[in-house]
CSV table of C-alpha atoms in Angstrom, one decimal:
chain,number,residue,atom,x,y,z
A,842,UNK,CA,104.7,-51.8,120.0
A,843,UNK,CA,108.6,-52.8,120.9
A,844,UNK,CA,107.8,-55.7,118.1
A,845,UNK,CA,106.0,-53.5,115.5
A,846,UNK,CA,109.0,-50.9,115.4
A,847,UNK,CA,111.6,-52.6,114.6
A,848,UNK,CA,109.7,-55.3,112.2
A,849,UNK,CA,108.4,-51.9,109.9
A,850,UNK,CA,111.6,-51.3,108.2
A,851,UNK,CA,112.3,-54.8,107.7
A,852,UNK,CA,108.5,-55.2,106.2
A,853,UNK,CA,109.2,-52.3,104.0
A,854,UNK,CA,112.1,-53.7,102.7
A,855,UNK,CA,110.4,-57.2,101.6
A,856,UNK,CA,108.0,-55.4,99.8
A,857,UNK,CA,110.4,-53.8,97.8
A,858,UNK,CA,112.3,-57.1,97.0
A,859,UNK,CA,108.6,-58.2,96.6
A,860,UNK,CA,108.2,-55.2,93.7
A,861,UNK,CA,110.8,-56.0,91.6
A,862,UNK,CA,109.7,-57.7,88.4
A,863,UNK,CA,111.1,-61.0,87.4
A,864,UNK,CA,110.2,-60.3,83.6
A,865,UNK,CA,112.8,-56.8,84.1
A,866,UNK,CA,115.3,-59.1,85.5
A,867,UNK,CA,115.4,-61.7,82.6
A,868,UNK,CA,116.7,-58.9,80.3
A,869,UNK,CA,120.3,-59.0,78.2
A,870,UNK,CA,122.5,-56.6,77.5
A,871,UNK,CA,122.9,-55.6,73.9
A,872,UNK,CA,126.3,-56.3,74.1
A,873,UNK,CA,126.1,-59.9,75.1
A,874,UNK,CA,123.1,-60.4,72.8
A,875,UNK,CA,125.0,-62.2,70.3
A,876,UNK,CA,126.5,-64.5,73.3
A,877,UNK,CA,123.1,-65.3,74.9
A,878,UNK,CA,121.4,-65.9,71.3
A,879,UNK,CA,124.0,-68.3,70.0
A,880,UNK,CA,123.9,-70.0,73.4
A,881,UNK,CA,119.8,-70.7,72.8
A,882,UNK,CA,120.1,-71.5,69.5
A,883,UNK,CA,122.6,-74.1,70.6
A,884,UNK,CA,119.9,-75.6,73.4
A,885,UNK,CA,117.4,-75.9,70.5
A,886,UNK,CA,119.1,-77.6,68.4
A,887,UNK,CA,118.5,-80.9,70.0
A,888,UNK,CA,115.1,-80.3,69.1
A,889,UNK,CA,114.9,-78.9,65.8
A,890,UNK,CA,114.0,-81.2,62.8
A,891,UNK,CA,116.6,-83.0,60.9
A,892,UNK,CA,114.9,-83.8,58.2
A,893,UNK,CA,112.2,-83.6,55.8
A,894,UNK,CA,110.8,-87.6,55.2
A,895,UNK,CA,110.6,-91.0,56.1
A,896,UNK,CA,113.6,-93.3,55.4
A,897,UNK,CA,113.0,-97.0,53.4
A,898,UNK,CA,113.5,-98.8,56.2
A,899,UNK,CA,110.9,-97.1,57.7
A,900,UNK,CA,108.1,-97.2,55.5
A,901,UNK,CA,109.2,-101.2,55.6
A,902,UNK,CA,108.3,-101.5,59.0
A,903,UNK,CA,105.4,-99.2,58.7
A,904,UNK,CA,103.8,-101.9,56.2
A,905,UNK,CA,103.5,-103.8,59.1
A,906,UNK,CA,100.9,-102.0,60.9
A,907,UNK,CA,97.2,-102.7,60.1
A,908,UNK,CA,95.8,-99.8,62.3
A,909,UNK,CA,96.1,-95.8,62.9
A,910,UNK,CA,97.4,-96.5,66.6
A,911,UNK,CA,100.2,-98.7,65.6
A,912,UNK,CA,101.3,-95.7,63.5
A,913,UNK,CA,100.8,-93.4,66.1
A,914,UNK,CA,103.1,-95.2,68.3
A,915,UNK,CA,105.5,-95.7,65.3
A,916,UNK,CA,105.9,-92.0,64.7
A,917,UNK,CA,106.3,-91.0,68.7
A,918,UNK,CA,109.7,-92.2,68.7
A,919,UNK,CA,110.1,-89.6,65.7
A,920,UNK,CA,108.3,-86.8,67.0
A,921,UNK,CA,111.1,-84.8,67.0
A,922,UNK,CA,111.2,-84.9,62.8
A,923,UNK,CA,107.2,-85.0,62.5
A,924,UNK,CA,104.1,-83.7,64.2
A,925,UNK,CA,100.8,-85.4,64.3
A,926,UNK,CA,99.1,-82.7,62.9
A,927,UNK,CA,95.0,-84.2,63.2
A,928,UNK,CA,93.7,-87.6,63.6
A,929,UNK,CA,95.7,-90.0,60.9
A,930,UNK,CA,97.9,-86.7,59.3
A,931,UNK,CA,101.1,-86.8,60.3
A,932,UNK,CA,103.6,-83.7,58.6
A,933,UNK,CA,107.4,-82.7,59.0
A,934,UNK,CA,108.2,-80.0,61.2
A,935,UNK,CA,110.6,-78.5,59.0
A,936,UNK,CA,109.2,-76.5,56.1
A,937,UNK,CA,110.5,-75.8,53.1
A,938,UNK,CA,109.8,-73.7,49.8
A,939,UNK,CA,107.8,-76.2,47.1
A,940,UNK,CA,107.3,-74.6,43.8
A,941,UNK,CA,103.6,-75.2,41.8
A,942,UNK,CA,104.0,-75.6,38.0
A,943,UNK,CA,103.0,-72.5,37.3
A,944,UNK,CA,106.4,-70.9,39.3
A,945,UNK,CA,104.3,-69.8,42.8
A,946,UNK,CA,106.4,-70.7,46.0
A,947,UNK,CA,104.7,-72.3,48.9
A,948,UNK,CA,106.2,-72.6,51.9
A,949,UNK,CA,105.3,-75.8,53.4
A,950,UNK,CA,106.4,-79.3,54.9
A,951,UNK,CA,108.2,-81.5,52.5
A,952,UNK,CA,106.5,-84.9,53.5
A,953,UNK,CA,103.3,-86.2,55.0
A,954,UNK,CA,102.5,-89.4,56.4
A,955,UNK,CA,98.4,-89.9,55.8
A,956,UNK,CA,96.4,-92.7,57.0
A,957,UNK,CA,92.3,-92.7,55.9
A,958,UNK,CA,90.6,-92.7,58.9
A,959,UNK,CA,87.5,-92.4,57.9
A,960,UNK,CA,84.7,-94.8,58.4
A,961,UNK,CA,84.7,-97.8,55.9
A,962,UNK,CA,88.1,-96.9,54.4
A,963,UNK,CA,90.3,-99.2,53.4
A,964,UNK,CA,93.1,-99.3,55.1
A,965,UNK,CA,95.4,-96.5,53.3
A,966,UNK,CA,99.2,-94.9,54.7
A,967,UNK,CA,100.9,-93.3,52.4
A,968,UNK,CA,104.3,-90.9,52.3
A,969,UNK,CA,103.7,-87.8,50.2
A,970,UNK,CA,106.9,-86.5,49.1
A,971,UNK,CA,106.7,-82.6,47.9
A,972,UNK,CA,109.9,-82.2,45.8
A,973,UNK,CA,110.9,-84.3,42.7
A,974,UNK,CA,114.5,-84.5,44.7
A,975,UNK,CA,113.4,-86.0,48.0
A,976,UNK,CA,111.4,-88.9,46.1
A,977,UNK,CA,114.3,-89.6,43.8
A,978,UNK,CA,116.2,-89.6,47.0
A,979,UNK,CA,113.7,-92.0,48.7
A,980,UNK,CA,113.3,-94.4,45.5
A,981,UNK,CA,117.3,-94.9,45.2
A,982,UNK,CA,117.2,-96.4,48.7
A,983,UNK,CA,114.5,-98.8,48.5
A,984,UNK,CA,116.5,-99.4,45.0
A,985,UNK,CA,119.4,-100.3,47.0
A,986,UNK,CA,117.4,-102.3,49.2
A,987,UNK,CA,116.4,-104.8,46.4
A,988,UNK,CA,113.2,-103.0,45.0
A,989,UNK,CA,112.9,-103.4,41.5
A,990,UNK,CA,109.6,-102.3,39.3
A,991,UNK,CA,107.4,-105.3,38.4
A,992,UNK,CA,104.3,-103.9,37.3
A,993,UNK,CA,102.1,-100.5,37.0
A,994,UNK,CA,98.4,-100.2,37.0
A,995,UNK,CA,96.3,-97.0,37.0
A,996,UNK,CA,95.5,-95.1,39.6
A,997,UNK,CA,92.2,-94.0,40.9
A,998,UNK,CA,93.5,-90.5,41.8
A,999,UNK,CA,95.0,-89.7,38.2
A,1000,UNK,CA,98.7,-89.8,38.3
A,1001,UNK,CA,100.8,-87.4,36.2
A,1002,UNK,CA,100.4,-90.1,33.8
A,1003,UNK,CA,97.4,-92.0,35.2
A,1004,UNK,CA,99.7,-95.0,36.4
A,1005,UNK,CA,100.8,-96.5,39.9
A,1006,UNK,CA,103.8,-98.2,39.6
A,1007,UNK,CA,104.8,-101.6,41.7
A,1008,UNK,CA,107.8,-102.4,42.8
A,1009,UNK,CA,109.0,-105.6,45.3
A,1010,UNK,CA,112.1,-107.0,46.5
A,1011,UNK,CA,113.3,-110.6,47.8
A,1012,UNK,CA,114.7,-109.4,50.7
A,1013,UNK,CA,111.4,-108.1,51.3
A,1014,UNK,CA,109.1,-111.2,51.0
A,1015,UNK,CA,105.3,-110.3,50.7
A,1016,UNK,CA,106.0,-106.2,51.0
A,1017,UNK,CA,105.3,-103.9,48.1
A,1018,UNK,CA,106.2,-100.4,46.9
A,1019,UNK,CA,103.9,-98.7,45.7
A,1020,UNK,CA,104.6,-94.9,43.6
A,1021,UNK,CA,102.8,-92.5,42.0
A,1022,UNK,CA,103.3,-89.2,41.0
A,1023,UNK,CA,100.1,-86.9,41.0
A,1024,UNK,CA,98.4,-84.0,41.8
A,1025,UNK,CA,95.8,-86.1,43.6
A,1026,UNK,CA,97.4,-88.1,46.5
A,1027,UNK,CA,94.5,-87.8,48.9
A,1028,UNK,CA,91.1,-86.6,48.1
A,1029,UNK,CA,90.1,-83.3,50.2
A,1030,UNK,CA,92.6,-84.3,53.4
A,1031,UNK,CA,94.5,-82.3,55.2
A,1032,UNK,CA,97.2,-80.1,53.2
A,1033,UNK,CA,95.5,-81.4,50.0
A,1034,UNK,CA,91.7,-80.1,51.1
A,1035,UNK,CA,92.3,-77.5,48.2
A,1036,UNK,CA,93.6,-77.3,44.4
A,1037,UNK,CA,97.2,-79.0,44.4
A,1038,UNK,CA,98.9,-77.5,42.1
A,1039,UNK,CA,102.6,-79.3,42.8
A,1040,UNK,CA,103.8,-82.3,41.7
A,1041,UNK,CA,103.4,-85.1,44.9
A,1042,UNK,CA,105.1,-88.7,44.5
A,1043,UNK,CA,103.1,-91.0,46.7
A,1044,UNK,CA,105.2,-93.7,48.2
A,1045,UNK,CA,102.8,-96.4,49.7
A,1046,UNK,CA,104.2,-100.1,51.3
A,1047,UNK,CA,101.7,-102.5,51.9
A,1048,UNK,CA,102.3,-106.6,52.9
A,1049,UNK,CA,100.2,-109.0,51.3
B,1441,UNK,CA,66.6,-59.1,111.7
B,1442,UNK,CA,69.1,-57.3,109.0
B,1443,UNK,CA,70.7,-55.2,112.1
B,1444,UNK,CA,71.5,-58.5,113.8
B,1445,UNK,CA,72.5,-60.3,110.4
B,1446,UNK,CA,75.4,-57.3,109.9
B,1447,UNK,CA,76.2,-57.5,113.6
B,1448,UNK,CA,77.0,-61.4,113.5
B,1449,UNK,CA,78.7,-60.5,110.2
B,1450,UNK,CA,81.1,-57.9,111.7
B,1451,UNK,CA,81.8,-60.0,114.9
B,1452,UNK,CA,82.8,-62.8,112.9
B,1453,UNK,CA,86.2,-63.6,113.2
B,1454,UNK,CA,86.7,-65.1,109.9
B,1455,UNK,CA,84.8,-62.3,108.0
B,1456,UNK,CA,87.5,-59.7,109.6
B,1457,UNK,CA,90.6,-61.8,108.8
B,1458,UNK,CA,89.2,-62.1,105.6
B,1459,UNK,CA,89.1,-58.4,104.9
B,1460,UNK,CA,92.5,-58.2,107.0
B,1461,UNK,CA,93.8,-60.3,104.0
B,1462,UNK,CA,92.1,-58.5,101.3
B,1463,UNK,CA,93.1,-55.1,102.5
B,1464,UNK,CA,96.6,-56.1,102.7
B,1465,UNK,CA,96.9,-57.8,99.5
B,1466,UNK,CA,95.3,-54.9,97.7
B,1467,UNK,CA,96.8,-52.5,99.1
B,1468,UNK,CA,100.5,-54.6,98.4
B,1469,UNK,CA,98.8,-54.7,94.6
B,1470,UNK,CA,98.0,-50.5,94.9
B,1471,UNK,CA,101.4,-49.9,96.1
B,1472,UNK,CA,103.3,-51.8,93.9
B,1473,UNK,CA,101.5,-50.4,90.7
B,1474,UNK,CA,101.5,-46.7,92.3
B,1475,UNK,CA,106.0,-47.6,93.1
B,1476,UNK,CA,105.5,-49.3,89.2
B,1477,UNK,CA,104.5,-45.8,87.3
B,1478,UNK,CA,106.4,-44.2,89.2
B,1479,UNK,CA,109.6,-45.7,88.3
B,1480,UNK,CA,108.3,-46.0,84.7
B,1481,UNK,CA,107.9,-42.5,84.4
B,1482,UNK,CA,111.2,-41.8,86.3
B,1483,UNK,CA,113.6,-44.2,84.7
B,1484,UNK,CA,111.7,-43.9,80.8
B,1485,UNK,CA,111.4,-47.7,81.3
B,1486,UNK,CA,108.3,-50.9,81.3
B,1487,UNK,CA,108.1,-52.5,84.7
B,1488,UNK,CA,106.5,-56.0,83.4
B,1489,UNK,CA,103.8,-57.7,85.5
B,1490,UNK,CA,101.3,-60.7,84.9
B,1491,UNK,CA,100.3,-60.8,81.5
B,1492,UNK,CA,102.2,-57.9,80.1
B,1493,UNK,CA,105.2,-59.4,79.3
B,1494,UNK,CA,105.0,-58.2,75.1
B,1495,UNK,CA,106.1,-54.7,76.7
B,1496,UNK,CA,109.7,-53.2,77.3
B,1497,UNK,CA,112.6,-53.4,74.6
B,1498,UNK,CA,113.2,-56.2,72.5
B,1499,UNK,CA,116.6,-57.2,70.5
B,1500,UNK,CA,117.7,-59.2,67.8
B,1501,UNK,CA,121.6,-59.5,66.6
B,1502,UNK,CA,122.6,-61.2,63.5
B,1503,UNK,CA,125.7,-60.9,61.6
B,1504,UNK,CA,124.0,-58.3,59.4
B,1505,UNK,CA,121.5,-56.5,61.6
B,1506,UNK,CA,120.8,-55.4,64.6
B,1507,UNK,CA,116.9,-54.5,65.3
B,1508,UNK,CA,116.2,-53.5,68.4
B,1509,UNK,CA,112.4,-51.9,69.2
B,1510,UNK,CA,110.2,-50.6,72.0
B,1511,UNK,CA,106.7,-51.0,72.9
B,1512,UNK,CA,105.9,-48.9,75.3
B,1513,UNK,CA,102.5,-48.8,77.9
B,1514,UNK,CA,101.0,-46.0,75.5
B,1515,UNK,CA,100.7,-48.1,72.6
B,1516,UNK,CA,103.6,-46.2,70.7
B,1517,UNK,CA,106.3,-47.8,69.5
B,1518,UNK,CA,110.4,-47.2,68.1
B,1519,UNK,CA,111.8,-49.6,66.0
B,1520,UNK,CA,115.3,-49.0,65.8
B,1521,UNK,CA,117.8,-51.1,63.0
B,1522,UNK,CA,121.3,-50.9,61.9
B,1523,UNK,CA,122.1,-52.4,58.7
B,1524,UNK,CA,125.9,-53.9,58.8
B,1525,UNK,CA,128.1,-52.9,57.5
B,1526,UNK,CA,126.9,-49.2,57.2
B,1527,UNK,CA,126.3,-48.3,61.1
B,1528,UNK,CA,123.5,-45.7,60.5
B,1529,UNK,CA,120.7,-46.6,62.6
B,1530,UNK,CA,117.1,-46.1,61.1
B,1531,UNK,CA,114.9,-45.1,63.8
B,1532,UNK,CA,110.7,-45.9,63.3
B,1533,UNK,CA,108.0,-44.5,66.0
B,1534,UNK,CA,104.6,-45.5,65.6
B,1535,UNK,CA,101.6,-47.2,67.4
B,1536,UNK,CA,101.3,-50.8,67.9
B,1537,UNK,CA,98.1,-53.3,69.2
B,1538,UNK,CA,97.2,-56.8,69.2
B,1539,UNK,CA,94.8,-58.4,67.6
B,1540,UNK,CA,93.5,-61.2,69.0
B,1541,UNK,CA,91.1,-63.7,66.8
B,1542,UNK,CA,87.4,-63.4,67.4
B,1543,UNK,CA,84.7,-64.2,65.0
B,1544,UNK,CA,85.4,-66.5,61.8
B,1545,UNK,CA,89.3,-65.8,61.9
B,1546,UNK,CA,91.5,-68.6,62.6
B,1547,UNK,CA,93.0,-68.6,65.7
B,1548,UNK,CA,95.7,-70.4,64.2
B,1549,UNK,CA,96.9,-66.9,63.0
B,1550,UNK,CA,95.6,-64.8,66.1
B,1551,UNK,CA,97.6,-63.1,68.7
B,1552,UNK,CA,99.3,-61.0,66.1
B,1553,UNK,CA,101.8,-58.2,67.0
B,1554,UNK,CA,100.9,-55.0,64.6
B,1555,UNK,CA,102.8,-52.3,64.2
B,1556,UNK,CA,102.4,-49.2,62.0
B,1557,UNK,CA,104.3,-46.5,61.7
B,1558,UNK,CA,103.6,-43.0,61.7
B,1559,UNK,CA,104.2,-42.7,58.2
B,1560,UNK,CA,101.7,-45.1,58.0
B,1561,UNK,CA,103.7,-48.1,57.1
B,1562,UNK,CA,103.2,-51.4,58.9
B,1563,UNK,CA,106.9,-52.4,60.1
B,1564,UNK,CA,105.4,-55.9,62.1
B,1565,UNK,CA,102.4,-57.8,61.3
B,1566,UNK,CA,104.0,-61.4,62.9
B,1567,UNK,CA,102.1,-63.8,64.8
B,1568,UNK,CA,103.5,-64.3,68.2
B,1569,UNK,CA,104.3,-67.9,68.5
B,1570,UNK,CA,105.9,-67.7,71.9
B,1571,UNK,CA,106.4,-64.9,74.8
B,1572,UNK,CA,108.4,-66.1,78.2
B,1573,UNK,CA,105.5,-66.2,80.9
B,1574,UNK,CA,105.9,-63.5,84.0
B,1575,UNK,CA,107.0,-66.2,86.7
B,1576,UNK,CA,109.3,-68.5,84.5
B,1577,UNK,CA,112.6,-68.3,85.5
B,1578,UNK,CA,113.9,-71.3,84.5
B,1579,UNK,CA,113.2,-71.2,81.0
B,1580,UNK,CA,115.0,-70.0,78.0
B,1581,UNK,CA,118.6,-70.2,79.5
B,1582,UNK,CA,117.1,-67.3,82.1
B,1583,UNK,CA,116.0,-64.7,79.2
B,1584,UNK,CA,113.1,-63.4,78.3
B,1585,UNK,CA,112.0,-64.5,74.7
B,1586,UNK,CA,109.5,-63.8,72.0
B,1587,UNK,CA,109.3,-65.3,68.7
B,1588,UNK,CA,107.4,-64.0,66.0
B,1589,UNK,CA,106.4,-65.6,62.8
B,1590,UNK,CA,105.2,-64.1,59.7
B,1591,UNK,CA,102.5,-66.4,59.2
B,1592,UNK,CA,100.3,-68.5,61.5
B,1593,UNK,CA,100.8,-70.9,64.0
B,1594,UNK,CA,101.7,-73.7,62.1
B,1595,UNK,CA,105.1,-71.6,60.8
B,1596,UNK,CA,108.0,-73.0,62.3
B,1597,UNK,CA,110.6,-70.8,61.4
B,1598,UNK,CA,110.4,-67.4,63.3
B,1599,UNK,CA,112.5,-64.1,64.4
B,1600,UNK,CA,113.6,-64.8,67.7
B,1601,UNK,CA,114.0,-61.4,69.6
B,1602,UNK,CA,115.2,-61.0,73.6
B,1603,UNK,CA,114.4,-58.7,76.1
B,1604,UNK,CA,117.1,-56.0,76.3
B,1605,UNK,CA,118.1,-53.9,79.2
B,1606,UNK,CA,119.2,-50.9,76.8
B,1607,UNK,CA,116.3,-48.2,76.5
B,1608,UNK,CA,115.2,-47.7,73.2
């Protein structure tokens, strides 16, 4: 009894610390709202995407792999920029507005990174570009790296205008570019499962 | 043969510190959510506990806006926004629920955060991409955090709101 007495306030008094709710405690003044959010937004922006596709370079050295878990490991060091959305479809974080021919806005990532998976596939990567500007962007600097157009054939998935072209560089010995623009870059996979209705320029490297 | 069953049952010393526990820790629970309402109903606030965190103010400040809204225990809800640089604030009250997927909706777009108001005008229809859990003190720079986006899961861009200490 001489314990109990003195140990009943002091119970009492841990259950009302115990009572108080962390979520309640973790709230902001409105006043320092603007303080706190600008102090977040600053912490995840070491995370957040900066930018929407692939570079030369790096579709170079992606020639290089032969199989999906090479490419995997390839794009982990880049997971900041792009996710790895299902099995072989890799898309950038960031999304952006694409617009279809017919005017329609489609908010969406401005690059993929597609590898057929699928049983008996040949082996197909390919970097689908979303905006006319990007793939410009991305053909000037494999242009600066040497690439220049040798030859076009067509192409199975109907290009704009039914043609793949080929380009190849010396300083690039047995790797080829590959473009296309079309509205059929891969058939029923992944964002392209329905209708496409805006231009895509398919950038494929592959070495001999 | 039952009689002597109960008997052992009763005697046992584990049985009874087992109940000793249970009847503590429920009746900490009973207490706490009896001191909870109370102070709710006192202090016109949300006490948060386990898996109620979407309740209680939330505030978002931007250089032209500031929307600040309430969802109370009720299921009501005021939505309050101040459009700079005019500083009339725009008060909504309405209901709220969410709707989680079931059936053949995708769950990519499920929990979603619906509000309507009274007028009958839906002021949020956002899925919630992220809510700060209960016991998680060391995240988000010590704030509580939701983010809602106006489409799915796979939307990356969304309205970031905090929990505010200011009643709405």
């Amino acid at each position: 009894m001489k314990i109990i007495r003195p140990a009943l306030p002091v119970c009492f008094i841990c259950i009302l610390f115990a009572c108080s709710s962390p979520s309640n405690r973790r709230a902001v003044s409105t006043d320092e709202l603007e303080k706190v959010q600008a102090a977040d937004s600053a912490a995840q922006q070491q995370y957040a995407a900066t930018r929407d596709a692939l570079s030369a370079t790096e579709l170079i050295e992606l020639a290089d792999c032969a199989d999906l878990s090479c490419v995997q490991l390839y794009m982990k060091d880049r997971d900041n920029d792009f996710v790895h959305a299902r099995k072989g479809e890799f898309a950038a974080l960031h999304r952006s507005i694409v617009t279809d021919t017919a005017g329609n806005e489609f908010v969406m990532p401005l690059s993929t990174l597609y590898a057929d998976v699928n049983p008996q596939a040949s082996w197909r990567l390919a970097h689908t570009l979303h905006r006319k500007q990007t793939g410009d962007r991305l053909l000037g600097e494999f242009q600066q790296l040497g690439f220049a157009f040798v030859d076009s054939g067509y192409f199975i998935g109907g290009g704009l205008k039914g043609r793949q072209a080929r380009f190849s560089s010396p300083e690039y010995p047995g790797k080829n570019l590959y473009i296309t623009a079309t509205y059929h870059p891969w058939y029923m996979k992944g964002l392209y499962n329905n209708k496409v209705t805006w231009p895509c320029y398919v950038f494929e490297v592959y070495k001999d | 043969m039952f009689r002597l069953i109960i008997t052992h049952l009763f005697t046992s010393r584990y049985l009874l510190g087992a109940l000793l526990i249970l009847t503590i820790g429920g009746g900490y629970l009973g207490f706490r959510n009896w001191l909870d309402r109370r102070t709710e109903k006192k202090q016109n606030t949300e006490i948060i506990r386990e898996g109620e965190e979407i309740l209680g103010s939330w505030g978002q400040k931007s250089a032209s806006s500031l929307i600040r809204f309430r969802l109370r225990r009720d299921g009501t809800f005021t939505y309050k926004m101040v459009q700079y640089p005019v500083s009339d604030t725009v008060t909504i009250n309405g209901r709220y629920g969410i709707s989680s997927a079931n059936g053949h909706v995708k769950t990519s777009d499920y929990p979603r955060l619906i509000a309507v108001s009274d007028n009958g005008d839906t002021i949020i229809n956002h899925f919630i991409a992220y809510l700060t859990p209960y016991d998680a003190a060391a995240l988000d720079q010590g704030y509580d955090k939701m983010i809602l986006n106006a489409g799915g899961r796979l939307d990356t861009a969304g309205l970031v709101f905090y929990r505010i200490k200011d009643i709405q």
